[in-house]
PDB file of C-alpha atoms in Angstrom:
ATOM      1  CA  MET A   1      -0.312   0.498  -0.507  1.00 63.00           C
ATOM      2  CA  TRP A   2       1.502   3.356  -1.098  1.00 59.00           C
ATOM      3  CA  LEU A   3       0.543   5.312   2.246  1.00 63.00           C
ATOM      4  CA  PHE A   4       2.824   2.531   4.126  1.00 68.00           C
ATOM      5  CA  ASN A   5       5.658   1.975   1.154  1.00 72.00           C
ATOM      6  CA  SER A   6       6.448   4.836  -0.992  1.00 80.00           C
ATOM      7  CA  SER A   7       8.420   7.793   0.499  1.00 80.00           C
ATOM      8  CA  VAL A   8       5.196  10.042  -0.557  1.00 82.00           C
ATOM      9  CA  GLY A   9       3.179   8.383   1.568  1.00 84.00           C
ATOM     10  CA  LYS A  10       5.341   8.008   4.428  1.00 85.00           C
ATOM     11  CA  LYS A  11       4.875  11.920   4.469  1.00 88.00           C
ATOM     12  CA  VAL A  12       1.839  12.235   4.129  1.00 89.00           C
ATOM     13  CA  LEU A  13       0.704   9.856   7.085  1.00 91.00           C
ATOM     14  CA  MET A  14       3.904  11.425   9.660  1.00 90.00           C
ATOM     15  CA  SER A  15       2.221  14.967   8.444  1.00 91.00           C
ATOM     16  CA  VAL A  16      -1.459  14.086   9.848  1.00 93.00           C
ATOM     17  CA  THR A  17      -0.556  13.044  12.475  1.00 94.00           C
ATOM     18  CA  GLY A  18       2.196  15.499  13.816  1.00 93.00           C
ATOM     19  CA  LEU A  19      -1.347  17.744  12.935  1.00 94.00           C
ATOM     20  CA  ALA A  20      -3.340  15.904  15.477  1.00 96.00           C
ATOM     21  CA  LEU A  21      -0.793  16.006  17.780  1.00 95.00           C
ATOM     22  CA  VAL A  22      -1.104  20.009  17.262  1.00 95.00           C
ATOM     23  CA  LEU A  23      -4.742  20.167  18.064  1.00 95.00           C
ATOM     24  CA  PHE A  24      -4.415  17.760  21.006  1.00 96.00           C
ATOM     25  CA  LEU A  25      -0.886  19.663  22.732  1.00 96.00           C
ATOM     26  CA  LEU A  26      -3.036  22.996  21.856  1.00 96.00           C
ATOM     27  CA  PHE A  27      -6.316  21.356  23.499  1.00 96.00           C
ATOM     28  CA  HIS A  28      -3.630  20.209  26.687  1.00 96.00           C
ATOM     29  CA  MET A  29      -2.069  23.321  27.158  1.00 97.00           C
ATOM     30  CA  SER A  30      -6.252  25.387  27.156  1.00 96.00           C
ATOM     31  CA  MET A  31      -6.794  22.817  29.476  1.00 96.00           C
ATOM     32  CA  ASN A  32      -3.098  22.985  31.993  1.00 96.00           C
ATOM     33  CA  LEU A  33      -3.917  27.264  32.468  1.00 97.00           C
ATOM     34  CA  VAL A  34      -7.037  26.358  34.784  1.00 97.00           C
ATOM     35  CA  ALA A  35      -5.099  25.076  37.042  1.00 96.00           C
ATOM     36  CA  ILE A  36      -3.702  28.835  37.646  1.00 96.00           C
ATOM     37  CA  PHE A  37      -7.022  30.415  38.267  1.00 96.00           C
ATOM     38  CA  SER A  38      -8.896  27.724  39.951  1.00 96.00           C
ATOM     39  CA  THR A  39      -7.427  23.920  41.214  1.00 95.00           C
ATOM     40  CA  GLU A  40     -10.738  22.896  41.697  1.00 95.00           C
ATOM     41  CA  GLY A  41     -11.496  23.235  37.781  1.00 96.00           C
ATOM     42  CA  TYR A  42      -8.815  21.718  37.145  1.00 96.00           C
ATOM     43  CA  ASN A  43      -8.778  19.034  38.808  1.00 95.00           C
ATOM     44  CA  MET A  44     -12.265  18.504  37.973  1.00 95.00           C
ATOM     45  CA  ILE A  45     -10.715  18.208  34.755  1.00 95.00           C
ATOM     46  CA  CYS A  46      -9.014  15.345  35.769  1.00 94.00           C
ATOM     47  CA  GLU A  47     -10.973  13.960  37.332  1.00 92.00           C
ATOM     48  CA  PHE A  48     -12.724  13.930  33.749  1.00 92.00           C
ATOM     49  CA  LEU A  49      -9.850  12.477  32.199  1.00 89.00           C
ATOM     50  CA  GLY A  50      -9.092   9.530  34.487  1.00 87.00           C
ATOM     51  CA  ALA A  51      -9.527   6.000  34.516  1.00 83.00           C
ATOM     52  CA  ASN A  52     -12.933   6.225  32.134  1.00 88.00           C
ATOM     53  CA  TRP A  53     -13.257   4.394  28.590  1.00 89.00           C
ATOM     54  CA  TYR A  54     -13.792   6.850  26.950  1.00 92.00           C
ATOM     55  CA  ALA A  55      -9.733   8.846  27.996  1.00 92.00           C
ATOM     56  CA  LEU A  56      -8.088   4.993  27.661  1.00 93.00           C
ATOM     57  CA  VAL A  57      -9.230   5.249  24.048  1.00 94.00           C
ATOM     58  CA  GLY A  58      -8.602   8.113  24.136  1.00 94.00           C
ATOM     59  CA  THR A  59      -5.302   7.385  25.887  1.00 94.00           C
ATOM     60  CA  ALA A  60      -4.476   4.821  23.060  1.00 95.00           C
ATOM     61  CA  GLY A  61      -5.167   6.451  19.891  1.00 96.00           C
ATOM     62  CA  LEU A  62      -2.400   9.325  20.832  1.00 95.00           C
ATOM     63  CA  ALA A  63      -0.325   6.544  21.834  1.00 96.00           C
ATOM     64  CA  VAL A  64      -1.120   6.001  18.575  1.00 96.00           C
ATOM     65  CA  LEU A  65      -0.573   9.249  16.652  1.00 95.00           C
ATOM     66  CA  VAL A  66       2.955   9.706  18.547  1.00 94.00           C
ATOM     67  CA  VAL A  67       4.320   6.033  17.336  1.00 94.00           C
ATOM     68  CA  VAL A  68       3.321   6.154  14.566  1.00 93.00           C
ATOM     69  CA  HIS A  69       4.535   9.992  13.809  1.00 92.00           C
ATOM     70  CA  PHE A  70       7.948   9.679  15.165  1.00 90.00           C
ATOM     71  CA  VAL A  71       8.680   5.960  13.466  1.00 90.00           C
ATOM     72  CA  TYR A  72       7.941   7.501   9.716  1.00 88.00           C
ATOM     73  CA  ALA A  73       9.797  10.859  11.231  1.00 85.00           C
ATOM     74  CA  PHE A  74      13.118   8.024  12.111  1.00 86.00           C
ATOM     75  CA  ILE A  75      12.655   6.086   8.649  1.00 88.00           C
ATOM     76  CA  LEU A  76      12.283   9.211   6.432  1.00 85.00           C
ATOM     77  CA  THR A  77      15.748  10.648   7.513  1.00 81.00           C
ATOM     78  CA  MET A  78      17.350   7.587   7.481  1.00 84.00           C
ATOM     79  CA  GLN A  79      16.695   7.262   4.556  1.00 83.00           C
ATOM     80  CA  ASN A  80      17.311  10.418   3.582  1.00 79.00           C
ATOM     81  CA  ARG A  81      20.723  10.286   4.988  1.00 76.00           C
ATOM     82  CA  LYS A  82      21.595   7.031   3.052  1.00 79.00           C
ATOM     83  CA  ALA A  83      21.083   8.386  -0.304  1.00 75.00           C
ATOM     84  CA  ARG A  84      22.440  11.662   0.782  1.00 70.00           C
ATOM     85  CA  GLY A  85      25.283   8.823   1.534  1.00 64.00           C
ATOM     86  CA  ASN A  86      29.100  10.817   1.556  1.00 55.00           C
ATOM     87  CA  GLN A  87      27.200  14.051   0.495  1.00 54.00           C
ATOM     88  CA  ARG A  88      26.040  15.132   3.605  1.00 50.00           C
ATOM     89  CA  TYR A  89      29.533  15.262   4.975  1.00 45.00           C
ATOM     90  CA  ALA A  90      30.895  16.897   2.812  1.00 48.00           C
ATOM     91  CA  VAL A  91      28.120  20.511   3.003  1.00 48.00           C
ATOM     92  CA  VAL A  92      30.223  22.778   5.469  1.00 48.00           C
ATOM     93  CA  GLU A  93      27.754  25.743   5.091  1.00 53.00           C
ATOM     94  CA  LYS A  94      24.499  26.211   6.004  1.00 53.00           C
ATOM     95  CA  PRO A  95      21.826  26.157   2.073  1.00 52.00           C
ATOM     96  CA  LYS A  96      20.419  29.456   1.856  1.00 53.00           C
ATOM     97  CA  GLY A  97      16.721  29.376   2.639  1.00 49.00           C
ATOM     98  CA  VAL A  98      16.586  26.668   4.463  1.00 52.00           C
ATOM     99  CA  GLU A  99      15.680  26.583   8.375  1.00 67.00           C
ATOM    100  CA  TRP A 100      18.521  25.599  11.033  1.00 70.00           C
ATOM    101  CA  ALA A 101      14.623  23.588  12.589  1.00 67.00           C
ATOM    102  CA  SER A 102      14.280  21.488   8.806  1.00 70.00           C
ATOM    103  CA  GLN A 103      18.245  20.719   9.223  1.00 73.00           C
ATOM    104  CA  ASN A 104      18.212  19.169  13.146  1.00 76.00           C
ATOM    105  CA  MET A 105      14.855  17.742  13.291  1.00 76.00           C
ATOM    106  CA  LEU A 106      16.017  14.302  14.019  1.00 77.00           C
ATOM    107  CA  VAL A 107      17.465  16.341  17.447  1.00 84.00           C
ATOM    108  CA  LEU A 108      14.899  18.357  18.085  1.00 86.00           C
ATOM    109  CA  GLY A 109      12.575  15.640  17.478  1.00 85.00           C
ATOM    110  CA  ILE A 110      14.977  13.482  20.088  1.00 88.00           C
ATOM    111  CA  VAL A 111      14.624  16.958  23.101  1.00 92.00           C
ATOM    112  CA  VAL A 112      11.079  16.282  22.460  1.00 92.00           C
ATOM    113  CA  ILE A 113      10.652  12.007  23.298  1.00 93.00           C
ATOM    114  CA  LEU A 114      12.451  12.901  25.759  1.00 95.00           C
ATOM    115  CA  GLY A 115      10.791  15.583  27.380  1.00 95.00           C
ATOM    116  CA  LEU A 116       7.675  13.687  26.827  1.00 95.00           C
ATOM    117  CA  GLY A 117       8.797  10.695  29.128  1.00 96.00           C
ATOM    118  CA  LEU A 118      10.077  13.547  31.275  1.00 96.00           C
ATOM    119  CA  HIS A 119       6.205  14.620  31.053  1.00 96.00           C
ATOM    120  CA  LEU A 120       4.830  11.102  31.233  1.00 95.00           C
ATOM    121  CA  PHE A 121       7.111  10.407  34.945  1.00 95.00           C
ATOM    122  CA  ASN A 122       5.697  13.495  36.552  1.00 94.00           C
ATOM    123  CA  PHE A 123       1.701  13.450  35.919  1.00 95.00           C
ATOM    124  CA  TRP A 124       0.724  10.125  33.793  1.00 95.00           C
ATOM    125  CA  ALA A 125       3.194   8.046  35.844  1.00 93.00           C
ATOM    126  CA  LYS A 126       1.127   9.831  38.801  1.00 93.00           C
ATOM    127  CA  MET A 127      -1.989  10.069  37.905  1.00 93.00           C
ATOM    128  CA  GLN A 128      -4.223   7.382  35.032  1.00 93.00           C
ATOM    129  CA  LEU A 129      -1.560   4.458  35.708  1.00 92.00           C
ATOM    130  CA  PRO A 130      -2.215   4.130  39.459  1.00 92.00           C
ATOM    131  CA  GLU A 131      -6.079   4.158  38.534  1.00 91.00           C
ATOM    132  CA  VAL A 132      -5.422   1.302  35.622  1.00 91.00           C
ATOM    133  CA  LEU A 133      -3.282  -0.272  37.987  1.00 90.00           C
ATOM    134  CA  HIS A 134      -6.115  -0.170  40.425  1.00 86.00           C
ATOM    135  CA  MET A 135      -8.401  -1.142  38.245  1.00 87.00           C
ATOM    136  CA  LEU A 136      -7.108  -4.214  37.102  1.00 86.00           C
ATOM    137  CA  GLY A 137      -6.212  -5.209  40.568  1.00 84.00           C
ATOM    138  CA  MET A 138      -2.750  -4.758  41.455  1.00 86.00           C
ATOM    139  CA  HIS A 139      -1.415  -3.401  44.206  1.00 80.00           C
ATOM    140  CA  VAL A 140       0.159   0.758  43.903  1.00 79.00           C
ATOM    141  CA  GLU A 141       3.141   0.803  46.044  1.00 81.00           C
ATOM    142  CA  TYR A 142       4.877   3.902  45.251  1.00 79.00           C
ATOM    143  CA  ALA A 143       0.960   6.647  44.141  1.00 78.00           C
ATOM    144  CA  ASP A 144      -1.196   8.554  46.284  1.00 80.00           C
ATOM    145  CA  MET A 145      -4.025   7.006  45.454  1.00 83.00           C
ATOM    146  CA  SER A 146      -5.558  10.032  46.854  1.00 85.00           C
ATOM    147  CA  LYS A 147      -4.470  11.984  44.565  1.00 89.00           C
ATOM    148  CA  VAL A 148      -4.519  10.604  41.360  1.00 90.00           C
ATOM    149  CA  ALA A 149      -6.727  13.338  40.209  1.00 91.00           C
ATOM    150  CA  ASP A 150      -4.891  16.111  41.799  1.00 94.00           C
ATOM    151  CA  GLY A 151      -3.127  17.249  39.042  1.00 95.00           C
ATOM    152  CA  SER A 152      -2.853  20.906  40.598  1.00 95.00           C
ATOM    153  CA  PHE A 153      -0.794  18.936  43.090  1.00 95.00           C
ATOM    154  CA  TYR A 154       1.644  17.744  40.839  1.00 95.00           C
ATOM    155  CA  ILE A 155       1.878  20.919  38.729  1.00 96.00           C
ATOM    156  CA  ALA A 156       3.016  22.992  41.547  1.00 94.00           C
ATOM    157  CA  ASN A 157       5.146  19.649  42.983  1.00 92.00           C
ATOM    158  CA  THR A 158       6.977  19.900  40.019  1.00 94.00           C
ATOM    159  CA  PHE A 159       7.399  22.961  38.370  1.00 95.00           C
ATOM    160  CA  GLN A 160       8.564  24.228  42.518  1.00 92.00           C
ATOM    161  CA  CYS A 161      11.301  22.285  41.263  1.00 92.00           C
ATOM    162  CA  PRO A 162      14.664  24.531  39.714  1.00 94.00           C
ATOM    163  CA  VAL A 163      15.874  21.414  37.884  1.00 95.00           C
ATOM    164  CA  TYR A 164      12.478  20.373  36.378  1.00 95.00           C
ATOM    165  CA  ALA A 165      11.193  24.469  35.220  1.00 96.00           C
ATOM    166  CA  VAL A 166      14.833  24.897  33.503  1.00 96.00           C
ATOM    167  CA  LEU A 167      14.089  20.872  32.111  1.00 96.00           C
ATOM    168  CA  TYR A 168      10.691  21.674  31.023  1.00 97.00           C
ATOM    169  CA  ALA A 169      12.345  25.888  29.447  1.00 96.00           C
ATOM    170  CA  VAL A 170      14.602  23.491  27.407  1.00 96.00           C
ATOM    171  CA  TRP A 171      11.749  21.111  26.513  1.00 96.00           C
ATOM    172  CA  LEU A 172       9.446  23.640  25.265  1.00 97.00           C
ATOM    173  CA  ALA A 173      11.752  25.224  23.246  1.00 95.00           C
ATOM    174  CA  GLY A 174      12.870  22.415  21.198  1.00 94.00           C
ATOM    175  CA  LEU A 175       9.290  21.552  21.040  1.00 95.00           C
ATOM    176  CA  TRP A 176       8.951  25.089  19.530  1.00 95.00           C
ATOM    177  CA  PHE A 177      11.829  24.715  17.115  1.00 93.00           C
ATOM    178  CA  HIS A 178       9.716  21.118  15.651  1.00 92.00           C
ATOM    179  CA  LEU A 179       6.459  22.175  15.400  1.00 93.00           C
ATOM    180  CA  THR A 180       6.902  25.639  14.174  1.00 91.00           C
ATOM    181  CA  HIS A 181       8.735  23.546  11.093  1.00 88.00           C
ATOM    182  CA  GLY A 182       6.700  20.841  11.453  1.00 88.00           C
ATOM    183  CA  PHE A 183       3.223  22.104  10.876  1.00 90.00           C
ATOM    184  CA  TRP A 184       4.100  24.603   8.194  1.00 85.00           C
ATOM    185  CA  SER A 185       6.420  21.111   6.454  1.00 87.00           C
ATOM    186  CA  ALA A 186       2.869  19.093   6.865  1.00 90.00           C
ATOM    187  CA  ILE A 187       0.824  21.440   4.882  1.00 88.00           C
ATOM    188  CA  GLN A 188       3.090  21.680   1.998  1.00 86.00           C
ATOM    189  CA  THR A 189       3.194  17.673   1.990  1.00 87.00           C
ATOM    190  CA  LEU A 190      -0.185  18.051   2.100  1.00 84.00           C
ATOM    191  CA  GLY A 191      -0.402  19.849  -0.931  1.00 80.00           C
ATOM    192  CA  VAL A 192      -1.172  24.123  -0.025  1.00 76.00           C
ATOM    193  CA  ASN A 193       1.891  24.850  -3.058  1.00 73.00           C
ATOM    194  CA  ASN A 194      -0.027  28.170  -3.540  1.00 75.00           C
ATOM    195  CA  LYS A 195       2.633  30.839  -2.353  1.00 76.00           C
ATOM    196  CA  VAL A 196       0.222  33.480  -1.208  1.00 77.00           C
ATOM    197  CA  TRP A 197      -2.087  30.124   0.721  1.00 78.00           C
ATOM    198  CA  PHE A 198       2.048  28.764   2.172  1.00 78.00           C
ATOM    199  CA  CYS A 199       2.792  31.352   3.340  1.00 84.00           C
ATOM    200  CA  ARG A 200      -0.400  32.824   5.173  1.00 86.00           C
ATOM    201  CA  TRP A 201      -0.601  29.039   6.782  1.00 86.00           C
ATOM    202  CA  LYS A 202       3.113  28.786   7.487  1.00 87.00           C
ATOM    203  CA  ALA A 203       1.954  32.530   9.651  1.00 91.00           C
ATOM    204  CA  ILE A 204      -0.788  30.541  11.631  1.00 92.00           C
ATOM    205  CA  GLY A 205       1.467  27.940  11.700  1.00 91.00           C
ATOM    206  CA  ASN A 206       3.235  30.520  13.853  1.00 94.00           C
ATOM    207  CA  VAL A 207       1.387  31.941  16.005  1.00 96.00           C
ATOM    208  CA  ILE A 208      -0.559  28.491  16.521  1.00 95.00           C
ATOM    209  CA  VAL A 209       2.732  26.709  18.139  1.00 96.00           C
ATOM    210  CA  THR A 210       3.743  29.839  19.919  1.00 97.00           C
ATOM    211  CA  LEU A 211       0.311  29.645  21.636  1.00 97.00           C
ATOM    212  CA  ILE A 212       0.320  26.543  22.757  1.00 97.00           C
ATOM    213  CA  VAL A 213       4.777  27.001  23.425  1.00 97.00           C
ATOM    214  CA  LEU A 214       3.986  29.661  25.759  1.00 98.00           C
ATOM    215  CA  GLY A 215       1.049  29.039  27.546  1.00 97.00           C
ATOM    216  CA  PHE A 216       3.199  26.214  28.333  1.00 98.00           C
ATOM    217  CA  PHE A 217       5.094  28.280  30.418  1.00 97.00           C
ATOM    218  CA  VAL A 218       3.212  30.106  31.790  1.00 97.00           C
ATOM    219  CA  VAL A 219       2.321  27.107  34.027  1.00 97.00           C
ATOM    220  CA  VAL A 220       6.039  26.307  34.518  1.00 97.00           C
ATOM    221  CA  VAL A 221       6.983  29.496  35.678  1.00 96.00           C
ATOM    222  CA  ALA A 222       3.021  29.588  37.389  1.00 96.00           C
ATOM    223  CA  GLY A 223       4.543  26.205  39.116  1.00 95.00           C
ATOM    224  CA  TYR A 224       7.407  27.390  40.269  1.00 94.00           C
ATOM    225  CA  PHE A 225       6.412  30.926  41.822  1.00 94.00           C
ATOM    226  CA  GLY A 226       3.162  29.813  43.344  1.00 93.00           C
ATOM    227  CA  CYS A 227       0.856  32.367  40.829  1.00 93.00           C
ATOM    228  CA  GLY A 228      -1.987  32.389  41.310  1.00 93.00           C
ATOM    229  CA  ALA A 229      -4.018  29.822  42.826  1.00 93.00           C
ATOM    230  CA  LEU A 230      -0.862  26.659  42.014  1.00 93.00           C
ATOM    231  CA  GLY A 231       0.173  29.636  45.037  1.00 90.00           C
ATOM    232  CA  GLU A 232      -2.549  28.004  47.600  1.00 88.00           C
ATOM    233  CA  ILE A 233      -0.637  24.574  46.911  1.00 88.00           C
ATOM    234  CA  VAL A 234       0.500  23.153  50.160  1.00 77.00           C
ATOM    235  CA  ILE A 235       3.863  20.655  48.764  1.00 78.00           C
ATOM    236  CA  PRO A 236       4.596  18.640  52.465  1.00 73.00           C
ATOM    237  CA  CYS A 237       8.517  18.469  53.282  1.00 65.00           C
ATOM    238  CA  SER A 238       8.335  14.710  52.171  1.00 56.00           C
ATOM    239  CA  THR A 239       7.831  14.799  49.112  1.00 60.00           C
ATOM    240  CA  PRO A 240      10.838  14.964  46.654  1.00 57.00           C
ATOM    241  CA  CYS A 241      10.298  19.650  45.885  1.00 60.00           C
ATOM    242  CA  GLY A 242       9.152  20.350  49.722  1.00 51.00           C
ATOM    243  CA  ILE A 243      10.992  23.501  49.140  1.00 53.00           C
ATOM    244  CA  GLY A 244      11.965  25.520  51.416  1.00 47.00           C
ATOM    245  CA  CYS A 245       9.928  23.339  54.854  1.00 49.00           C
TER     246      CYS A 245
END
């Protein structure tokens, strides 16, 4: 099937899954901003998206999108490198008109993957995963079951750690570069080649991606400095981020 076997098909799959992930990030960012204004409201959203069948189906679908996107991105990158052969080592200057992100998408992709792993460790592994394991009758020792829907606590607890705050800032910077290039590249792959509309979609993509990254960054800063409703959360001294106890 051309969609899976040809280079064009792989690029289409990567583009569609990438744009779908951008939409998810937009939703996720909007959801996280609620924590700054109302911890109760944010926790209600977390409970709604807990170990319910629709949330689990959505999580599984999201995992498929991530795997497909990055697997095909890696395959296409390796194919391009193999096709260039030794010629890629002869290039010592940046080609005119080629963005830095375009030449470093593999590195940026690795940064995004590592950041995703950190994010899953800090949030998903302490919230939805323990609920699922508990539903399956498995004893969960590492997680506090009373806080599996307390997303506001985990935001404050995570970002009060300077190390985590810096790591997330680096991740978000890499995510911005990855998405700004990836968005217009996906649009181009899907057939928007008209110079006028391509420029417009590129500008729209830059605005959307910048809003997404800024939204996440605001949450990190709010968690670190205890701004808004997040400042009302008390972090126990027993937690790794119980700073200033």
